mmCIF file of C-alpha atoms in Angstrom:
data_model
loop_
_atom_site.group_PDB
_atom_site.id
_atom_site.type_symbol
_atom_site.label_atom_id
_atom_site.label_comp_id
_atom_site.label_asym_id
_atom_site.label_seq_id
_atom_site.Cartn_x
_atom_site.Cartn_y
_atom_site.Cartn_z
ATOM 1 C CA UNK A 197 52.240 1.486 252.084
ATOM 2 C CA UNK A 198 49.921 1.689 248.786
ATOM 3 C CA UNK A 199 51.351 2.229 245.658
ATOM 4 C CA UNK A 200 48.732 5.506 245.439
ATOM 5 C CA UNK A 201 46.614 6.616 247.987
ATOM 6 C CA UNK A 202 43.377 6.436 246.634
ATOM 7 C CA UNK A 203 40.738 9.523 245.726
ATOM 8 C CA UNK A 204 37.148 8.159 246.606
ATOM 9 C CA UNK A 205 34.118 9.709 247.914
ATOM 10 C CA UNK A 206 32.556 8.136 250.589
ATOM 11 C CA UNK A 207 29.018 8.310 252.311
ATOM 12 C CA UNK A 208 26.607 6.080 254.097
ATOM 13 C CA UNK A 209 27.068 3.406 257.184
ATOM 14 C CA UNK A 210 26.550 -0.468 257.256
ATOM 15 C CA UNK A 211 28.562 -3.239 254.942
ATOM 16 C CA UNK A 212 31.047 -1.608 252.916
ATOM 17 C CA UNK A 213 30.826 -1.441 249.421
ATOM 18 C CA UNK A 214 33.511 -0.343 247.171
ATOM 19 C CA UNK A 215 32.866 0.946 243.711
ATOM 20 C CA UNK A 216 35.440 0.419 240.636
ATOM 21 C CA UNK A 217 34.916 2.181 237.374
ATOM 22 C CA UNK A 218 36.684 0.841 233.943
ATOM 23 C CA UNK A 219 39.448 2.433 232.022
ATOM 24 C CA UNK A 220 40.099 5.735 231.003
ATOM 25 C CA UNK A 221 36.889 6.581 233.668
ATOM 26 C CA UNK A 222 36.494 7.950 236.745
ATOM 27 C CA UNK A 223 34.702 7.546 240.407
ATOM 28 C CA UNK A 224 31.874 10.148 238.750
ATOM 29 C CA UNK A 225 30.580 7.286 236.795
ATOM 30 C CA UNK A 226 28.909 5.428 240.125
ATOM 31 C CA UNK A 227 26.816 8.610 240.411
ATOM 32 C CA UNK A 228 23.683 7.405 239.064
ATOM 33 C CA UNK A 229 23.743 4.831 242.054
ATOM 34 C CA UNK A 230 26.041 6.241 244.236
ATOM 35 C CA UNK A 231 23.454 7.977 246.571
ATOM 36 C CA UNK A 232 21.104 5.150 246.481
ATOM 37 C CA UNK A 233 23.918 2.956 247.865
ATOM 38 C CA UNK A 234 24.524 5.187 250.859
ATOM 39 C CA UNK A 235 21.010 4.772 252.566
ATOM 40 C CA UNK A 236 22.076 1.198 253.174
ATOM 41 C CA UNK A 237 25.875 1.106 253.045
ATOM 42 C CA UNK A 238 29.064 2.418 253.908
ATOM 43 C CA UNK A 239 30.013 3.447 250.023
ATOM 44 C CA UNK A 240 33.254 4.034 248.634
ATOM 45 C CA UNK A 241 33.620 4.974 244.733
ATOM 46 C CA UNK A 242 37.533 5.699 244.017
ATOM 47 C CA UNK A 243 39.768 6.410 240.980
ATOM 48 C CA UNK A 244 41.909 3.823 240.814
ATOM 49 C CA UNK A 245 45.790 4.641 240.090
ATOM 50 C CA UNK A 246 46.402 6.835 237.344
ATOM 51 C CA UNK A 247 42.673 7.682 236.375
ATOM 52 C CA UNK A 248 40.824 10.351 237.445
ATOM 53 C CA UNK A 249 42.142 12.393 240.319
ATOM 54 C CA UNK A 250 44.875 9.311 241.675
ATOM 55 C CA UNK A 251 48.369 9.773 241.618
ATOM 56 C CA UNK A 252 49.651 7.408 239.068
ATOM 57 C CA UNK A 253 52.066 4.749 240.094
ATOM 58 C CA UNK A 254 55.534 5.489 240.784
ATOM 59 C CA UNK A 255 58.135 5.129 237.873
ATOM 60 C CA UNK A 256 58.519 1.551 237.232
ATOM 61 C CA UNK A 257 55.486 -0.007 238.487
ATOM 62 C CA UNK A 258 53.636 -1.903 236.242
ATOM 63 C CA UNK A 259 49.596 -2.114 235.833
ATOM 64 C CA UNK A 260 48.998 -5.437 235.824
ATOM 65 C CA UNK A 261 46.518 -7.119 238.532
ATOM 66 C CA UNK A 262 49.043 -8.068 240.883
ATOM 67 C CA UNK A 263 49.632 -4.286 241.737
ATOM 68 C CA UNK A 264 46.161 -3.555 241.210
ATOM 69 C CA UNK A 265 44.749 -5.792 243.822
ATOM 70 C CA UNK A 266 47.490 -4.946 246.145
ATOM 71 C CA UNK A 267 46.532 -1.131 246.384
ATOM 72 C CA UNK A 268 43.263 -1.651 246.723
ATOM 73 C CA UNK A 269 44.330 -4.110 249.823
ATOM 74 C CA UNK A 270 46.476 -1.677 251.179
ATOM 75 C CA UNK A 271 44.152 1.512 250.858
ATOM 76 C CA UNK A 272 41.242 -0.713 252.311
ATOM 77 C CA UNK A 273 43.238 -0.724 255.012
ATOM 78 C CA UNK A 274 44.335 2.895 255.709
ATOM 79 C CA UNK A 275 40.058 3.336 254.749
ATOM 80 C CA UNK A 276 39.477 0.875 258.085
ATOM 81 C CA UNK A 277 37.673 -1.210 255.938
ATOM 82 C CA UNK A 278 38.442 -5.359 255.977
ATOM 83 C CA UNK A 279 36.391 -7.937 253.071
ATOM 84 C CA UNK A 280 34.571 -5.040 251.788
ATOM 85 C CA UNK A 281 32.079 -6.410 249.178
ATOM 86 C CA UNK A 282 33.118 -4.779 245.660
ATOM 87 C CA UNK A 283 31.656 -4.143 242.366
ATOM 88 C CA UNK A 284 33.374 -2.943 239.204
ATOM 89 C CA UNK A 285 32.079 -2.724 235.382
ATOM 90 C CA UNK A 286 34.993 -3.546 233.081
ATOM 91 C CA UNK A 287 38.289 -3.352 234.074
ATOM 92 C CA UNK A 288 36.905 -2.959 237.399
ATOM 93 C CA UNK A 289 34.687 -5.658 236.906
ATOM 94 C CA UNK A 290 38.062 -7.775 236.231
ATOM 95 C CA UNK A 291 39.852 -6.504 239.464
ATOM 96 C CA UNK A 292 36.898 -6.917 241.580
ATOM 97 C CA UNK A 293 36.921 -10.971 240.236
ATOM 98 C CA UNK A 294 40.584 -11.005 241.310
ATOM 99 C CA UNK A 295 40.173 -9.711 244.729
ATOM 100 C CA UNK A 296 37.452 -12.481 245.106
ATOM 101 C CA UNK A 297 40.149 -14.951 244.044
ATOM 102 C CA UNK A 298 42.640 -14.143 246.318
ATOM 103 C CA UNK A 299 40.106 -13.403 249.038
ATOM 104 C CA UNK A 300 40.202 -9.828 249.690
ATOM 105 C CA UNK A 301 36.203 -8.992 249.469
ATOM 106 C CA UNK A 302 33.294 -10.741 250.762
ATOM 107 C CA UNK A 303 31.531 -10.242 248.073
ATOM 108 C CA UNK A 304 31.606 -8.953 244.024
ATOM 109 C CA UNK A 305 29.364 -7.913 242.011
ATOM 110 C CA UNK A 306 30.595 -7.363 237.959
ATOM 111 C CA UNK A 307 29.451 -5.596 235.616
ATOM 112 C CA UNK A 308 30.099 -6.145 231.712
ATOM 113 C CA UNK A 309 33.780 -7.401 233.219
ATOM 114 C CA UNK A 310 36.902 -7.376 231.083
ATOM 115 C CA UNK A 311 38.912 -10.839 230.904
ATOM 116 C CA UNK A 312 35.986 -12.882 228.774
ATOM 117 C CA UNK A 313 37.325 -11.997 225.316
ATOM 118 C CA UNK A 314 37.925 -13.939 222.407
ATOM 119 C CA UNK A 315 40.641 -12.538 220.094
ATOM 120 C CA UNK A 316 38.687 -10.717 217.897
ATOM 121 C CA UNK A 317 36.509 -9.340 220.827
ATOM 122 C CA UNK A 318 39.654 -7.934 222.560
ATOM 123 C CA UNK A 319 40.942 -6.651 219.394
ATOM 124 C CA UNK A 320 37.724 -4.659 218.566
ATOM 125 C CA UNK A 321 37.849 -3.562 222.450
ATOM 126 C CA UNK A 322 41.482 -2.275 222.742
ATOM 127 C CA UNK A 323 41.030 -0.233 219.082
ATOM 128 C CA UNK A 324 37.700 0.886 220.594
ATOM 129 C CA UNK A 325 38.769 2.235 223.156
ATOM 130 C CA UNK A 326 41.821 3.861 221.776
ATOM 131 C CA UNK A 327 39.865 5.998 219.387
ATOM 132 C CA UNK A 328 38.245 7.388 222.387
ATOM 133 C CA UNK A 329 41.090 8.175 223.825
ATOM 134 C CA UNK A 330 42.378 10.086 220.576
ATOM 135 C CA UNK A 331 39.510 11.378 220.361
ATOM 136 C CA UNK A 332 39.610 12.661 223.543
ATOM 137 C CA UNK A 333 42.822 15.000 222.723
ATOM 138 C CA UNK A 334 41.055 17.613 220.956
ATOM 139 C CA UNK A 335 41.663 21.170 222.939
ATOM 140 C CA UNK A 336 39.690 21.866 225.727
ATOM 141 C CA UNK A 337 37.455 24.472 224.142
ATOM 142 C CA UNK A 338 36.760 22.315 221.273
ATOM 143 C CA UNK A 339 35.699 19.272 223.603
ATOM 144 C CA UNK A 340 33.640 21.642 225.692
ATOM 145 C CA UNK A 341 32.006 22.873 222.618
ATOM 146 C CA UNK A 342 31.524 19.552 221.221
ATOM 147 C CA UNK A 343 29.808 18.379 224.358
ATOM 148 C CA UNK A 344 27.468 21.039 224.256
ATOM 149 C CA UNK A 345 25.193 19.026 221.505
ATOM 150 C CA UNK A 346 23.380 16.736 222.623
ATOM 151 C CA UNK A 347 24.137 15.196 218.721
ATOM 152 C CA UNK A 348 27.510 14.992 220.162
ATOM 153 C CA UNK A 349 26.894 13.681 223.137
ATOM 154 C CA UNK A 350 25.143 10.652 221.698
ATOM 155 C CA UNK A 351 28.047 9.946 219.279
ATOM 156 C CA UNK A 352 30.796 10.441 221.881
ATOM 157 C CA UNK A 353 28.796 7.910 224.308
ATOM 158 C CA UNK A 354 27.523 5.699 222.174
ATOM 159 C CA UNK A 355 30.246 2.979 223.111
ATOM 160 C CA UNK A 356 29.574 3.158 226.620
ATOM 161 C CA UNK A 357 25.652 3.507 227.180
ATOM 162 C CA UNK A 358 22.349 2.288 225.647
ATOM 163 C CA UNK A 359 21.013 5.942 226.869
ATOM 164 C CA UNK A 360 23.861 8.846 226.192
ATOM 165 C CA UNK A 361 21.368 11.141 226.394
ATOM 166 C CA UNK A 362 20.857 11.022 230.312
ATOM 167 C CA UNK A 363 24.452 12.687 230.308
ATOM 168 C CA UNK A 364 24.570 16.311 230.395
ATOM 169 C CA UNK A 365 27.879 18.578 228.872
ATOM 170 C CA UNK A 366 29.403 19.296 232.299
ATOM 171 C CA UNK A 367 29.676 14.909 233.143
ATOM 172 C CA UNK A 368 30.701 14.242 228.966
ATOM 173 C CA UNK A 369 33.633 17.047 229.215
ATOM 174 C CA UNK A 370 34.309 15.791 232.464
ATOM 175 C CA UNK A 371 34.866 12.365 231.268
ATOM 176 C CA UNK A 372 36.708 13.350 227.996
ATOM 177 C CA UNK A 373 39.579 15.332 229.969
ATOM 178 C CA UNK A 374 39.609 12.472 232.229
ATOM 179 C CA UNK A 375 40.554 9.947 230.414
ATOM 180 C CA UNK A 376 42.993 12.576 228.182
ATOM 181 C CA UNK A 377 44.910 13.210 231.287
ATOM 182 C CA UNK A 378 44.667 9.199 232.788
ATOM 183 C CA UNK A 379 48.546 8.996 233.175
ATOM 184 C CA UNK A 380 47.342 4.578 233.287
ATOM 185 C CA UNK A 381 45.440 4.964 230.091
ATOM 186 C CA UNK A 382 47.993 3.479 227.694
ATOM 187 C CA UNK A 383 49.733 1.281 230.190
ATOM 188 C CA UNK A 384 46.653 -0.426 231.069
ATOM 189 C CA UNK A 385 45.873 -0.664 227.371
ATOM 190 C CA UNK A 386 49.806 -2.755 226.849
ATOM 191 C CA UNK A 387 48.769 -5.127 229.867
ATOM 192 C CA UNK A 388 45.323 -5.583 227.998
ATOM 193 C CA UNK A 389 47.380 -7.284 225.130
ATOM 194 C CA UNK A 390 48.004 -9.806 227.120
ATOM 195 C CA UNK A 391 46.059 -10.278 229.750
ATOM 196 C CA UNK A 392 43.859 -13.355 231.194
ATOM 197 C CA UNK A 393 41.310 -13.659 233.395
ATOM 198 C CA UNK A 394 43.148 -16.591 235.683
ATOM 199 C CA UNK A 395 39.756 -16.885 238.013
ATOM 200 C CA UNK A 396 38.740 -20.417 237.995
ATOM 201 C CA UNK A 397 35.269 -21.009 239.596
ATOM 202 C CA UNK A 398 37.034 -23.190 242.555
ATOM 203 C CA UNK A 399 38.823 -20.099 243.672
ATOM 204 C CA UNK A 400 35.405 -18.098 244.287
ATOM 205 C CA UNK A 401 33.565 -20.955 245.659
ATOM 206 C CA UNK A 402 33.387 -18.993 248.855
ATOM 207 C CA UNK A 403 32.545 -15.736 247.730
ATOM 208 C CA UNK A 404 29.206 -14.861 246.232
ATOM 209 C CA UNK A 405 29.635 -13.592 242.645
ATOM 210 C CA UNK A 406 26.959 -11.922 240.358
ATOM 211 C CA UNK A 407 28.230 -11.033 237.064
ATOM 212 C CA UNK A 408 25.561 -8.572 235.348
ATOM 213 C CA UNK A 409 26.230 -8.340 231.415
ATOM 214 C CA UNK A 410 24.273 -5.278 229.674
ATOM 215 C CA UNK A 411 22.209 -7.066 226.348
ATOM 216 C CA UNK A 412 23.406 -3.665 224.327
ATOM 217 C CA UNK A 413 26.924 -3.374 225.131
ATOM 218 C CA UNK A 414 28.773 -2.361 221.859
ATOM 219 C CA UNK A 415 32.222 -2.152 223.897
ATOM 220 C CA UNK A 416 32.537 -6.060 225.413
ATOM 221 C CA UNK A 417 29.364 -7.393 223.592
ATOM 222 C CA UNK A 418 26.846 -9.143 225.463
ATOM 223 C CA UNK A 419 27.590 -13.048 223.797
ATOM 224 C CA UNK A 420 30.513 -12.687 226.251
ATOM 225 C CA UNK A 421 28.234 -13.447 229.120
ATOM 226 C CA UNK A 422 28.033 -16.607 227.748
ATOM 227 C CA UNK A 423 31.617 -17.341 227.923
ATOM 228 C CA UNK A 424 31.530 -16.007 232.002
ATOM 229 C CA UNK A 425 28.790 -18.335 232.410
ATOM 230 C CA UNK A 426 30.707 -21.328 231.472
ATOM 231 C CA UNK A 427 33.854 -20.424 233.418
ATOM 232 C CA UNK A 428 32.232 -19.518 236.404
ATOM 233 C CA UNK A 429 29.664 -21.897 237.045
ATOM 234 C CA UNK A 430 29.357 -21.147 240.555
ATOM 235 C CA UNK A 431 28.135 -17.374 240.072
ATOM 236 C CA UNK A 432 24.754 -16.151 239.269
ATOM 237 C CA UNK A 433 24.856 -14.542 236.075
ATOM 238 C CA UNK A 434 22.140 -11.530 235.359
ATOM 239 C CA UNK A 435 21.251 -10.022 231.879
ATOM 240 C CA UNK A 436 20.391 -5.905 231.958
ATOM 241 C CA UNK A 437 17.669 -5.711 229.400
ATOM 242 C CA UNK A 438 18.586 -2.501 227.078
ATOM 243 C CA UNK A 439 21.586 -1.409 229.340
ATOM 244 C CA UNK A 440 24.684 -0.743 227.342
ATOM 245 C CA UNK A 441 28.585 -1.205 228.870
ATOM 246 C CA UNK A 442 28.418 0.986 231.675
ATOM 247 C CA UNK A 443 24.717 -0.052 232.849
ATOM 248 C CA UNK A 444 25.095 2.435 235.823
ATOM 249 C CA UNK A 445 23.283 5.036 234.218
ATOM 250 C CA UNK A 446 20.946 3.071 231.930
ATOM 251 C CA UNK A 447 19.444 1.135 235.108
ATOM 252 C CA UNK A 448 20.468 2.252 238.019
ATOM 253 C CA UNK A 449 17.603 0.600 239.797
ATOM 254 C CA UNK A 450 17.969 -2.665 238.695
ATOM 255 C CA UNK A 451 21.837 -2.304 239.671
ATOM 256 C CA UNK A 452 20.903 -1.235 243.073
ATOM 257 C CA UNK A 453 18.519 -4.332 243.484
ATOM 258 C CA UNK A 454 21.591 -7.278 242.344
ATOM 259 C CA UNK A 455 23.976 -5.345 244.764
ATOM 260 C CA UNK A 456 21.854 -5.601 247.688
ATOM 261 C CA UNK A 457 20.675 -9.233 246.765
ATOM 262 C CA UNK A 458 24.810 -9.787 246.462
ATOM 263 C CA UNK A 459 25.449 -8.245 249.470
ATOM 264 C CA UNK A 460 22.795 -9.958 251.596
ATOM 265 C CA UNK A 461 24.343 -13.319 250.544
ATOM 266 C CA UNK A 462 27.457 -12.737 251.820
ATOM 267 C CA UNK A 463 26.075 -11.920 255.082
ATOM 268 C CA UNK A 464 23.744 -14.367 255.045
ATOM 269 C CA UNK A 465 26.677 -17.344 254.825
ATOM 270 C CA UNK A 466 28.816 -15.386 257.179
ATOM 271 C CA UNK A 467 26.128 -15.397 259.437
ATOM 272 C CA UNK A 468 25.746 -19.125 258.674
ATOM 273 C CA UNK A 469 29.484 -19.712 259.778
ATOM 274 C CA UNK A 470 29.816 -17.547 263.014
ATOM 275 C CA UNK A 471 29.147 -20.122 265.789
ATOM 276 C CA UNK A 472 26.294 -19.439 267.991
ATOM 277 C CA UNK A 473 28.483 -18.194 271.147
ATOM 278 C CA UNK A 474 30.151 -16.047 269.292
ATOM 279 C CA UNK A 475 27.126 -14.142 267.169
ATOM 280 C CA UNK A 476 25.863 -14.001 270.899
ATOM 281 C CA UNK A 477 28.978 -12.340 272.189
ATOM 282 C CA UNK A 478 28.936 -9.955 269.282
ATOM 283 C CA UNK A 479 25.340 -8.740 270.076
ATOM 284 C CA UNK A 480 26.702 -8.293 273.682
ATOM 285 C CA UNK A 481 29.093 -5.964 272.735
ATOM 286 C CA UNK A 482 27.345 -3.808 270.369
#
């Protein structure tokens, strides 16, 4: 059984494609692209443990990736869904590299992904991000009056996106009480400490990788794509002119477009490994 069963939203037919947001955020933050997805896919975008509307897990558990990756396994399997191809920005971007590793997905697609840090980098990103969160414990009415200005709006996302204003005051209060209530928040923040990215570029030789890296991202800065590049030779690595750290919203096109080209890769080399007899028994049948 899972450590949580999983809150997603789900839409769409074809390959499935599973959707990871970052911490302290929530499945609402695939919106921008979430539709899009669904004309050509079978689309899942979930809270992961803790965050959003998911159960946290039980007393004792730690977040660290080993648990991570084994409730997404496990609630890809009560979803019916085997290899899905993935893609995460952030922390999600990080999981979605470590279910590549220990083959769980057919494909991943990453987006500003957490594990290429420096020490000063993960220093600035851990104290970043914990101001938000404080800053995110204001009362209720005073958050929902604060996301009311636009002026406010811009300051509050100004971490995450190159374009805060594309967020109305219903999705900014949304996310503030989110990540205020993310029972994960500050455990995920104590595995952060510590934690490496142990991906090496041999264990995803088999699984196509993009990793997408926004140029303005103020959260993981964008000269981190330079360290991903050198540890993962094998992937194709994409810059997202003028997208900040959660490019969803600031191009949703464009993130769309390396998705699909991800996806069709991995079919294209599983169709290059089915033997002819059987891709001809598998048109029978369907």
């Amino acid at each position: 059984m899972p450590l949580s069963r999983l809150v997603h939203d789900r839409a769409g037919s074809g390959e499935p494609v599973v959707l990871i947001h970052g911490i302290g955020h929530r499945r609402q933050a695939w919106r921008p692209v979430f539709d899009r997805l669904a004309t050509s896919y079978d689309v899942i975008a979930l809270d992961l443990s803790g965050f959003g509307e998911s159960a946290p897990y039980p007393r004792g558990e730690r977040y660290d990736m080993d648990n991570a990756c084994r409730d997404l396994a496990d609630n890809f399997a009560l979803w019916g869904v085997e290899r899905p191809h993935v893609v995460g920005n952030s922390l999600g971007g990080a999981i979605s590299l470590e279910l590549a590793a220990r083959d769980l997905v057919s494909s991943a697609t990453v987006l500003s992904p957490a594990g290429f840090f420096g020490p000063v980098d993960r220093a600035w990103a851990l104290s970043a991000l914990l101001s938000m969160w404080t800053s995110a414990h204001a009362p209720d009415p005073v958050l929902r009056a604060l996301t009311r200005s636009p002026r406010a709006r811009a300051v509050i996302g100004y971490l995450l996106y190159a374009r805060p204003g594309r967020h109305d005051a219903d999705a900014t209060y949304g996310d503030a009480v989110a990540m205020k209530r993310a029972h994960a928040f500050l455990p995920t923040i104590r595995a952060g400490v510590t934690y490496e990215l142990d991906v090496t570029a041999q264990a995803l030789s088999s699984v196509p990788v993009t990793v997408a890296w926004g140029t303005l991202d103020r959260l993981l800065p964008y000269r981190q794509a330079a360290t991903a590049r050198r540890r993962l030779p094998g992937a194709r690595h994409v810059a997202l002119p003028g997208s900040g750290h959660v490019p969803m919203s600031d191009d949703p096109a464009l993130i769309c477009a390396l998705v699909e080209e991800t996806v069709a890769l991995a079919v294209q080399r599983r169709a290059a490994r089915t033997p002819p007899r059987a891709a001809a028994e598998t048109v029978r049948r369907s």
